mmCIF file of C-alpha atoms in Angstrom:
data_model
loop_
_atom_site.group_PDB
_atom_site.id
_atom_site.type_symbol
_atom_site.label_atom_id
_atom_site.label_comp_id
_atom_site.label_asym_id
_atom_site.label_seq_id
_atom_site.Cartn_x
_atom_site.Cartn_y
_atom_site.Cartn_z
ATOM 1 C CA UNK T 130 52.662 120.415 113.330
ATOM 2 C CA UNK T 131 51.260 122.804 115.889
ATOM 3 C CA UNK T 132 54.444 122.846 117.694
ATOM 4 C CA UNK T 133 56.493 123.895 114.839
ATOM 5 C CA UNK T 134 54.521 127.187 113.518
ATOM 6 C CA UNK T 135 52.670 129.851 114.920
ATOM 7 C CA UNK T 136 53.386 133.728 115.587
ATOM 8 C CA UNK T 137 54.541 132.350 119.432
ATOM 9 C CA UNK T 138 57.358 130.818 118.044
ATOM 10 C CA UNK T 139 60.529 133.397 117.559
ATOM 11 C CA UNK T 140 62.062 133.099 114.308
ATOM 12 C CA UNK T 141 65.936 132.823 113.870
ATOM 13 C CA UNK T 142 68.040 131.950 110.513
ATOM 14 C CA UNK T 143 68.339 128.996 108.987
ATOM 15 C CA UNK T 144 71.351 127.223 108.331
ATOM 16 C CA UNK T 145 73.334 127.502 104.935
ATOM 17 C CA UNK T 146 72.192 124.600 102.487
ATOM 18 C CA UNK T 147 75.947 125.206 101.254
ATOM 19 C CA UNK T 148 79.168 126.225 103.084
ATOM 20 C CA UNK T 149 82.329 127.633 101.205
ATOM 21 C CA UNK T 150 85.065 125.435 101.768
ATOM 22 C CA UNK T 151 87.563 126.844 104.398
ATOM 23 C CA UNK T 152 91.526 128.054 102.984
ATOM 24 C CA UNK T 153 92.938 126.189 105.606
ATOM 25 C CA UNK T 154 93.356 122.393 105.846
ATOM 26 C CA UNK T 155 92.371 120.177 109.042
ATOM 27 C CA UNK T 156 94.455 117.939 110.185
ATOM 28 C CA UNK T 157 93.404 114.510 109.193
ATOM 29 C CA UNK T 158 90.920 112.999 111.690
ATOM 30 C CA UNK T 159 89.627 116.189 112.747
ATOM 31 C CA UNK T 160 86.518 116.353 115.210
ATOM 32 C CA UNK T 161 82.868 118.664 115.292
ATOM 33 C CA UNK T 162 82.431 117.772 118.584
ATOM 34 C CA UNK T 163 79.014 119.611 118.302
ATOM 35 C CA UNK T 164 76.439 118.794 115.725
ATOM 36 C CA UNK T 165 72.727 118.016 116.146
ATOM 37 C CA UNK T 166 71.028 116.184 113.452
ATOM 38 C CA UNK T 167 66.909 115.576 112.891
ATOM 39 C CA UNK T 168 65.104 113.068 111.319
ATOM 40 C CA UNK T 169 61.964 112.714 109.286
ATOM 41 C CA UNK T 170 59.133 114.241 111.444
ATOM 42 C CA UNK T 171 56.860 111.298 111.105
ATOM 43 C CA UNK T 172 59.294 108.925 112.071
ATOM 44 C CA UNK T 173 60.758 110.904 114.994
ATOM 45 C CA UNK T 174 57.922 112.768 116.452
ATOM 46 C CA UNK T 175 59.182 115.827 118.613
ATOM 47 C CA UNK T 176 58.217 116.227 122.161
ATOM 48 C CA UNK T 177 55.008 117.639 122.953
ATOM 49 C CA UNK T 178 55.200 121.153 124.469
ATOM 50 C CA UNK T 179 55.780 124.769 123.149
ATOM 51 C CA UNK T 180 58.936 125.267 121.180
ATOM 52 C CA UNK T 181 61.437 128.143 121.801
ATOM 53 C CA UNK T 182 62.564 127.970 118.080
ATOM 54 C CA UNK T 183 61.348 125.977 114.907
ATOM 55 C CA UNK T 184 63.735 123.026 114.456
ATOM 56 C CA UNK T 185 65.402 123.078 111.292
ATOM 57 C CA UNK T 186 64.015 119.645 110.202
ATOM 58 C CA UNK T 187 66.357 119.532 106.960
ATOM 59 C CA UNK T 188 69.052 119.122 109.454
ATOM 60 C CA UNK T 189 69.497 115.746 108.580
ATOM 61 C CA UNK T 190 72.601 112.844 108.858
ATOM 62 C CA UNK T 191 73.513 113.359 105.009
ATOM 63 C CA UNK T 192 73.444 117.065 105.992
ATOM 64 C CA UNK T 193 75.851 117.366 108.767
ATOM 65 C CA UNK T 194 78.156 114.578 106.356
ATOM 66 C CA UNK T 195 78.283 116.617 103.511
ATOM 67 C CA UNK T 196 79.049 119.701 105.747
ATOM 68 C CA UNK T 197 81.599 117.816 107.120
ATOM 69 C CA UNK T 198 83.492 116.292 103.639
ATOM 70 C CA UNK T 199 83.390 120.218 102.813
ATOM 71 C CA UNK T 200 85.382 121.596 105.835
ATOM 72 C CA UNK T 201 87.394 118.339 106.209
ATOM 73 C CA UNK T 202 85.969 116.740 109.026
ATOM 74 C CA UNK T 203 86.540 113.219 109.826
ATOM 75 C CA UNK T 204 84.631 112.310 112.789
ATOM 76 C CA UNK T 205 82.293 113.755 114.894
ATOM 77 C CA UNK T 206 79.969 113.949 118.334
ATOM 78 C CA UNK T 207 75.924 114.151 117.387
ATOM 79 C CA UNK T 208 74.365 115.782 120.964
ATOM 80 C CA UNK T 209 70.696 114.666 120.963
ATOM 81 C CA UNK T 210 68.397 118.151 120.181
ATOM 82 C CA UNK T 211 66.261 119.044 123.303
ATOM 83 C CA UNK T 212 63.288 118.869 120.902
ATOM 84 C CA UNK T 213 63.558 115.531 121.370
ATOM 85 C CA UNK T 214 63.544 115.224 124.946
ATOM 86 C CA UNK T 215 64.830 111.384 126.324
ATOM 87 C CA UNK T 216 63.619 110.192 122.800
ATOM 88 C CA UNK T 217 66.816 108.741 121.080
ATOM 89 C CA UNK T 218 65.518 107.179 118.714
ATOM 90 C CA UNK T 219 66.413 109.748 115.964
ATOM 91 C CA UNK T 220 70.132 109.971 117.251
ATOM 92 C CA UNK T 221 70.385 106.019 117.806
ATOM 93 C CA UNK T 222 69.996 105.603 114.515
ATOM 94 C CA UNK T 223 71.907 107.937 112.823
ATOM 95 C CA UNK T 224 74.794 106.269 114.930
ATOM 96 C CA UNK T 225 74.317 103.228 113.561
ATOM 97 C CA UNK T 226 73.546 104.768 109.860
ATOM 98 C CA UNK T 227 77.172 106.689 110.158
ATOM 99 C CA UNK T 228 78.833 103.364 110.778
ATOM 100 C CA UNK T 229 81.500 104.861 113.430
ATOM 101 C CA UNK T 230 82.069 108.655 112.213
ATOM 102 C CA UNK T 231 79.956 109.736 114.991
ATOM 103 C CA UNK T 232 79.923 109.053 118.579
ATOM 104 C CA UNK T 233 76.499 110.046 120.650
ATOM 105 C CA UNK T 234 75.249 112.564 123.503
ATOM 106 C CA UNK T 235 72.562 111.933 125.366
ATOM 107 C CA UNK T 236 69.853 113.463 127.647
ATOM 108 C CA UNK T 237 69.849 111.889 130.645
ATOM 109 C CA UNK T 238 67.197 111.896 133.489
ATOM 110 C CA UNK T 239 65.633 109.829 136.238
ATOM 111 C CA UNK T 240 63.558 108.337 133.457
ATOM 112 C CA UNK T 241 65.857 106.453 131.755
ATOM 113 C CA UNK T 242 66.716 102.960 133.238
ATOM 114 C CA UNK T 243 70.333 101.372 133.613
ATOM 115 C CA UNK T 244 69.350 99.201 130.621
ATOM 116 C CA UNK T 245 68.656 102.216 128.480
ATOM 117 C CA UNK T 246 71.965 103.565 129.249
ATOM 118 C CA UNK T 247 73.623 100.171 128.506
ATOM 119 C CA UNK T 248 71.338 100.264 125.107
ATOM 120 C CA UNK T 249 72.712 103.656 123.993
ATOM 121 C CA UNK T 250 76.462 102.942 124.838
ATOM 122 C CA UNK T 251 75.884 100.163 122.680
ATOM 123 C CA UNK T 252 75.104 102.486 119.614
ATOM 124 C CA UNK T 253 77.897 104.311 120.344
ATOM 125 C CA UNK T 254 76.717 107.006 122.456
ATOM 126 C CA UNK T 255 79.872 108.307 124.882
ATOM 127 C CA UNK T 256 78.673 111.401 126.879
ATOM 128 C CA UNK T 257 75.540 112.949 128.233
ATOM 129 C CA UNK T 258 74.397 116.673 128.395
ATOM 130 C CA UNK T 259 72.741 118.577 131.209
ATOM 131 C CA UNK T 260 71.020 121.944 130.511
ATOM 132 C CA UNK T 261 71.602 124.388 133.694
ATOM 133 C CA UNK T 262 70.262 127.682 131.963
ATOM 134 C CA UNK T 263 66.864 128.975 132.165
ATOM 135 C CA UNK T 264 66.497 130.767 128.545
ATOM 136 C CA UNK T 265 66.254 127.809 126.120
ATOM 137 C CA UNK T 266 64.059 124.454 128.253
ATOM 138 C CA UNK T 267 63.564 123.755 131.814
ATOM 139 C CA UNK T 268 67.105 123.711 133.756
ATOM 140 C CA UNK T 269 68.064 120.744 135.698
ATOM 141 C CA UNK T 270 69.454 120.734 139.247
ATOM 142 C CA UNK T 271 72.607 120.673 140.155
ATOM 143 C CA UNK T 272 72.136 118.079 142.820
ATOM 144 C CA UNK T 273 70.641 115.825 139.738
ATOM 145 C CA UNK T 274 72.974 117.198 137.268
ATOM 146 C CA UNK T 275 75.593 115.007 140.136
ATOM 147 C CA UNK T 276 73.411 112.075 140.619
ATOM 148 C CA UNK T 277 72.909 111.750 136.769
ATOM 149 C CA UNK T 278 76.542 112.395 135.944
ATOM 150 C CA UNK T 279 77.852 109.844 138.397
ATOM 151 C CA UNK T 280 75.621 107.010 136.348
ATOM 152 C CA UNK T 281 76.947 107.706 133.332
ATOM 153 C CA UNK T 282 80.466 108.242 134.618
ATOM 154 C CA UNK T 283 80.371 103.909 135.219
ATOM 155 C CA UNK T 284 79.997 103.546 131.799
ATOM 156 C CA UNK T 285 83.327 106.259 130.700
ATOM 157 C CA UNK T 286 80.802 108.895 129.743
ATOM 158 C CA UNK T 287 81.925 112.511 129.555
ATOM 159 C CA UNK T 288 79.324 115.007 130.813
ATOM 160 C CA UNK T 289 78.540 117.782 129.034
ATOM 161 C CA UNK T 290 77.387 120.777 131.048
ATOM 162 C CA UNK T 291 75.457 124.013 129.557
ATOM 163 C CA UNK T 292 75.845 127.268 131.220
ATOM 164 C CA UNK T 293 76.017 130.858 130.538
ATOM 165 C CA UNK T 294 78.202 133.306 132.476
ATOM 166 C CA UNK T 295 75.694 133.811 135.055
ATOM 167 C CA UNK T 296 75.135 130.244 135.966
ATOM 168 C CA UNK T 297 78.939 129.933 135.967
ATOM 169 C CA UNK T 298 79.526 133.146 138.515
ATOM 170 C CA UNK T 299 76.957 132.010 141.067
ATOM 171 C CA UNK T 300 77.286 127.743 141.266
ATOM 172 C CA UNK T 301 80.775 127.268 140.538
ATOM 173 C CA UNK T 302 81.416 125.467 143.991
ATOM 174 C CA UNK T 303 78.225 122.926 142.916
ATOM 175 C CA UNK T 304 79.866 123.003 139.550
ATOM 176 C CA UNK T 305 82.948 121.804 141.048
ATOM 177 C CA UNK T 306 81.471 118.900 143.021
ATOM 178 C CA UNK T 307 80.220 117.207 139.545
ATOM 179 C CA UNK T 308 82.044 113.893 139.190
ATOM 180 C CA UNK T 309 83.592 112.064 136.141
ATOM 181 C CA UNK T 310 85.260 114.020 132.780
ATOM 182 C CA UNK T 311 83.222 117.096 132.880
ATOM 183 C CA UNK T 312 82.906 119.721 129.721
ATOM 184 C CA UNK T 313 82.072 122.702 129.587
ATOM 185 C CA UNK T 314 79.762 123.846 127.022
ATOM 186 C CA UNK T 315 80.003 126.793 124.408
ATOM 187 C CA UNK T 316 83.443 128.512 126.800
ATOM 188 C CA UNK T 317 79.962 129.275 129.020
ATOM 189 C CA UNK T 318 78.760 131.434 126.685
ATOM 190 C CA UNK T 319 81.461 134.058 127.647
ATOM 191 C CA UNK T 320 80.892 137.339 125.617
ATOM 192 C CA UNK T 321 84.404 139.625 125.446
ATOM 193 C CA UNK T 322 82.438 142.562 125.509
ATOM 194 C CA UNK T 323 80.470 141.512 128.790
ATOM 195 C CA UNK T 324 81.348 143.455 132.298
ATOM 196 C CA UNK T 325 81.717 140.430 133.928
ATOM 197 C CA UNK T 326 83.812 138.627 131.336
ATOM 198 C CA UNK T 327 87.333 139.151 133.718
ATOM 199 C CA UNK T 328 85.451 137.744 136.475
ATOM 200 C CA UNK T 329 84.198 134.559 134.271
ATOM 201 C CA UNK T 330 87.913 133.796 133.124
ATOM 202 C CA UNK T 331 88.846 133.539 136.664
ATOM 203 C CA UNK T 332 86.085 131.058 137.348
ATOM 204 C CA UNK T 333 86.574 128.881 134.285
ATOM 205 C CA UNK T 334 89.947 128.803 134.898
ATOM 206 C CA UNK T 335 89.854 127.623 138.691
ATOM 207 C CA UNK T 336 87.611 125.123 137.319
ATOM 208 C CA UNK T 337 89.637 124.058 134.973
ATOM 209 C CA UNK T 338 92.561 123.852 137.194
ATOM 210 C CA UNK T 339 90.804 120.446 138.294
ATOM 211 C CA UNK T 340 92.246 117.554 135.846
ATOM 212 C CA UNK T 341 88.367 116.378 135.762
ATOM 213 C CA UNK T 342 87.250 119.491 133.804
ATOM 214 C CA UNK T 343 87.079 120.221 130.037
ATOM 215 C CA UNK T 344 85.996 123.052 128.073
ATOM 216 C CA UNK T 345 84.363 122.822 124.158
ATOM 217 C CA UNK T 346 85.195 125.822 122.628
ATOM 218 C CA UNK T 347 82.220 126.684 120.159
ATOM 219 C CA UNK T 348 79.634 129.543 119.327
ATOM 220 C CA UNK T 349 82.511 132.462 119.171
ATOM 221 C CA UNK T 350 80.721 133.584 116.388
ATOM 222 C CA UNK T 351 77.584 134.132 118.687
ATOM 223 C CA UNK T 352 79.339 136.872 120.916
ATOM 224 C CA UNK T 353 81.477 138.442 118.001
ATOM 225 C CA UNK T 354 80.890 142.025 117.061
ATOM 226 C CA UNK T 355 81.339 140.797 113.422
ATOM 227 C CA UNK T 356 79.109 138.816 111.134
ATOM 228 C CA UNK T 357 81.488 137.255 109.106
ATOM 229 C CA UNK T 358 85.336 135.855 109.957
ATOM 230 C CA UNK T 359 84.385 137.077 113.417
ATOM 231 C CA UNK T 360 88.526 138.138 113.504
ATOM 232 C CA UNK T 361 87.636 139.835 116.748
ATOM 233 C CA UNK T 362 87.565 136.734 118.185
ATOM 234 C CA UNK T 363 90.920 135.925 118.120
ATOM 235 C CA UNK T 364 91.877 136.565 121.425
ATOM 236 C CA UNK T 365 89.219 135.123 123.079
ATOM 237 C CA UNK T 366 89.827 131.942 121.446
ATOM 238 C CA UNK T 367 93.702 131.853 122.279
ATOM 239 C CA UNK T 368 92.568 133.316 125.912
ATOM 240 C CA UNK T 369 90.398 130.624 127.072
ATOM 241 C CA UNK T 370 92.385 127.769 124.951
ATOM 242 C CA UNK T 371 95.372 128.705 127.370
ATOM 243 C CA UNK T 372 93.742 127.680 130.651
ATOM 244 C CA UNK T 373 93.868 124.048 129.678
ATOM 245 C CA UNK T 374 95.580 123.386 126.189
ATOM 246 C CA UNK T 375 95.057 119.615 126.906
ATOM 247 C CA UNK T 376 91.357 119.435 127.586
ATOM 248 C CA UNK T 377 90.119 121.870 125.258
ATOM 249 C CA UNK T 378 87.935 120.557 122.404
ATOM 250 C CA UNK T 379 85.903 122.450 119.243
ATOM 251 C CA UNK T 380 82.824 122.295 117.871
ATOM 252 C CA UNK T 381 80.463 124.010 115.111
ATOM 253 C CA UNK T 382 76.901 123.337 117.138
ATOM 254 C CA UNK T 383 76.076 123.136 113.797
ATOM 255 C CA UNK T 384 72.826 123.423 112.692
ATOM 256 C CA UNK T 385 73.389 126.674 114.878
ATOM 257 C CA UNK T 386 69.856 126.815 116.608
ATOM 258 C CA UNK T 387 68.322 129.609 118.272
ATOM 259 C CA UNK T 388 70.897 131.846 115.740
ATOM 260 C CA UNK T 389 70.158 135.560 117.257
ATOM 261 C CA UNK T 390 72.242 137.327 114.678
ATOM 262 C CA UNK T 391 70.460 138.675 111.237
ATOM 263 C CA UNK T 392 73.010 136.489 109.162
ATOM 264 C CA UNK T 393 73.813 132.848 109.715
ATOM 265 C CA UNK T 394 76.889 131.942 110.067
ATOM 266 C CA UNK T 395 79.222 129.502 107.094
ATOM 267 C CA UNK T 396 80.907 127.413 109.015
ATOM 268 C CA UNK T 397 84.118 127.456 106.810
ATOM 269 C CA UNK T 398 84.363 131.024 108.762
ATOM 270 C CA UNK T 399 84.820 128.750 112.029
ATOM 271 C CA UNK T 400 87.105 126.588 110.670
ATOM 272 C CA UNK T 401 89.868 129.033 109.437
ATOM 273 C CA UNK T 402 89.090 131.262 112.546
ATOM 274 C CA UNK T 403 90.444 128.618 114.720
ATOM 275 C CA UNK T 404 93.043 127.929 112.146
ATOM 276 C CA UNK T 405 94.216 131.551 112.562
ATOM 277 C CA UNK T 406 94.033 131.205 116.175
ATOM 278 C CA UNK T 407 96.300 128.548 117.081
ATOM 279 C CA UNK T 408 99.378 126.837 116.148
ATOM 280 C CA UNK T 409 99.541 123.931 113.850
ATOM 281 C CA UNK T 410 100.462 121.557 117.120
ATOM 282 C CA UNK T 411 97.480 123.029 119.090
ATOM 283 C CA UNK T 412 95.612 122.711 116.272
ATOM 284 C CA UNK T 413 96.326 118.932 115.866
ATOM 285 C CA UNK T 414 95.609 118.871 120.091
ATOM 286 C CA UNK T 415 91.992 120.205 119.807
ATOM 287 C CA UNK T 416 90.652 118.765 116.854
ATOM 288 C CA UNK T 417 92.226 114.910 117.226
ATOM 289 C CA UNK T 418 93.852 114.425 120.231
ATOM 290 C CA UNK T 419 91.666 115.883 122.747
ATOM 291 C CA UNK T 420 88.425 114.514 121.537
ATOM 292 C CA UNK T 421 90.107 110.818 121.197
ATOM 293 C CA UNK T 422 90.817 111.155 124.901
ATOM 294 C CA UNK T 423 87.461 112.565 125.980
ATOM 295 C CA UNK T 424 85.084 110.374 123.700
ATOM 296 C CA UNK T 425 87.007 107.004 125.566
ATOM 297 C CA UNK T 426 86.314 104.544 123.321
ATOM 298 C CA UNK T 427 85.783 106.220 120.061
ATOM 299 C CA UNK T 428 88.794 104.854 118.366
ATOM 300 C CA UNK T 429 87.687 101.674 118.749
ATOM 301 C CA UNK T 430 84.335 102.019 116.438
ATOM 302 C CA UNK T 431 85.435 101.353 112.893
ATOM 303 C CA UNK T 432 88.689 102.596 110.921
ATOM 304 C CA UNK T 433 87.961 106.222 110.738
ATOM 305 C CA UNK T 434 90.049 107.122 113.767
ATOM 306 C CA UNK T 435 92.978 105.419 112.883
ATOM 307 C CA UNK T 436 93.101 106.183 109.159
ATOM 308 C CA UNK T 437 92.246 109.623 109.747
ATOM 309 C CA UNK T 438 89.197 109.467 106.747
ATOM 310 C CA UNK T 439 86.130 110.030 106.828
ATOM 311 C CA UNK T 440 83.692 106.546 105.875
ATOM 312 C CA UNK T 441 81.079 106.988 102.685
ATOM 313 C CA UNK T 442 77.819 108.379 102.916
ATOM 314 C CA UNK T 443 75.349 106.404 102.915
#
């Protein structure tokens, strides 16, 4: 338990045991494509090493499904926690507990062997995420951040890519060069308020002018002024959900880790923020369309897609 307590650690907020449920309605088969779940800490060990926040170990499966049967969420995308490192074993089998609401997002390295990959496709993982910023673990390279991506890619993985602003300003030509369905995670962490937030736009959007790229739009609430309905945020949303209305998907990053504001966030906010935002028919795009055609495959795995409900607990 050393890793998990100790003055060295920063606290942040915890997540909200219980969410108000939002006014709006989802459209049925709506996605969270970003959730991160944990599992009992003495059957999934987390890596060794310092921790840059205490992971919020009652961020369980049940959890994230109960959040998700309060906002009306039917499916979803669990991204494996860097406190886990390249051990899936925590995410593996939630996949299998969840029974097809939930496809998979690995961390992928040089460590992991062709077999592995075929292993967690299996369980129904479809993408993989590289970290490129310096402020929460180690950042990869770009040049592995290709070589990585382009292994996955063989299998119809999506790559998930996290940047800030700064990462985005200074390597968007070695962005660019990234083969396969690329996302972009968390809009890049693009703040309104931030001097070089005209000069970010411009860069997302030539990257997004290649058919390849995607963007998740998630963590509004981060860079809001507000700390509640985060209505300020309006234009940013309908600003960046412009510069590619077909490969834009959402996501809560529920259990909202490394929270910097003083109150944590109720995720019912999110939902009738983006509600607000867009139009029913972009609405429908982001939350069921877009993720079907990202996640390739997804449909497939159960009934949940095509009934548009979400499976029992359990």
């Amino acid at each position: 338990m050393s890793d998990l307590v100790g003055a060295s650690i920063p606290q942040f907020p915890q997540f909200r045991s219980n969410v108000s449920a939002p006014h709006c309605v989802l459209p049925p088969g709506s996605w969270d494509t970003a959730a991160h779940v944990y599992g009992p800490l003495e059957r999934y060990p987390l890596k060794p090493g310092q921790k840059r926040f205490s992971p919020p170990l009652a961020a369980t499966l049940p959890a994230l499904t109960a959040l998700h049967d309060v906002l009306g969420i039917a499916r979803g995308v669990l991204v494996q926690p860097t406190s886990y490192g390249s051990d899936h074993r925590a995410l593996v089998d939630s996949l299998l507990s969840a029974k097809g609401r939930y496809v998979g997002v690995a961390l992928v390295d040089e460590g992991i062997s062709d077999v592995e990959l075929v292993d967690l496709h299996a369980a129904g993982v479809r993408g993989a995420r590289f970290n490129l910023v310096t402020w929460l673990v180690e950042p990869m390279l770009i040049s592995e951040v290709r070589k990585q991506a382009h292994r996955v890619a063989e299998l119809g993985w999506c790559t998930a890519i996290h940047i800030d602003s700064d990462v985005l300003l200074s390597r968007e030509a070695e962005l660019a060069s990234i083969e396969g369905q690329v996302c972009i995670d968390h809009i890049a962490h693009l703040s309104p308020a931030s001097p070089d937030y005209a000069a970010g736009l411009a860069a997302l959007g030539r990257l997004l002018e290649r058919p390849n790229f995607w963007l998740r739009l998630s963590n509004v609430d981060r860079v809001s002024r507000l700390n509640s309905t985060y209505s300020d945020m309006l234009g940013h949303i309908r600003t960046v959900h412009a510069l590619a209305p077909d490969r834009v998907v959402w996501g809560t990053d529920w259990p909202h880790v490394f929270y910097r504001k003083p109150r944590m966030v109720d995720d019912a906010d999110l939902v009738d923020l983006l509600a607000v935002a867009l139009a029913e028919q972009d609405l429908r795009r982001i939350l069921v369309e877009n993720p079907l055609r990202l996640y390739a495959g997804a449909a497939s795995q159960g009934d949940v897609a095509s009934t548009g409900s979400a499976p029992a607990n359990g």
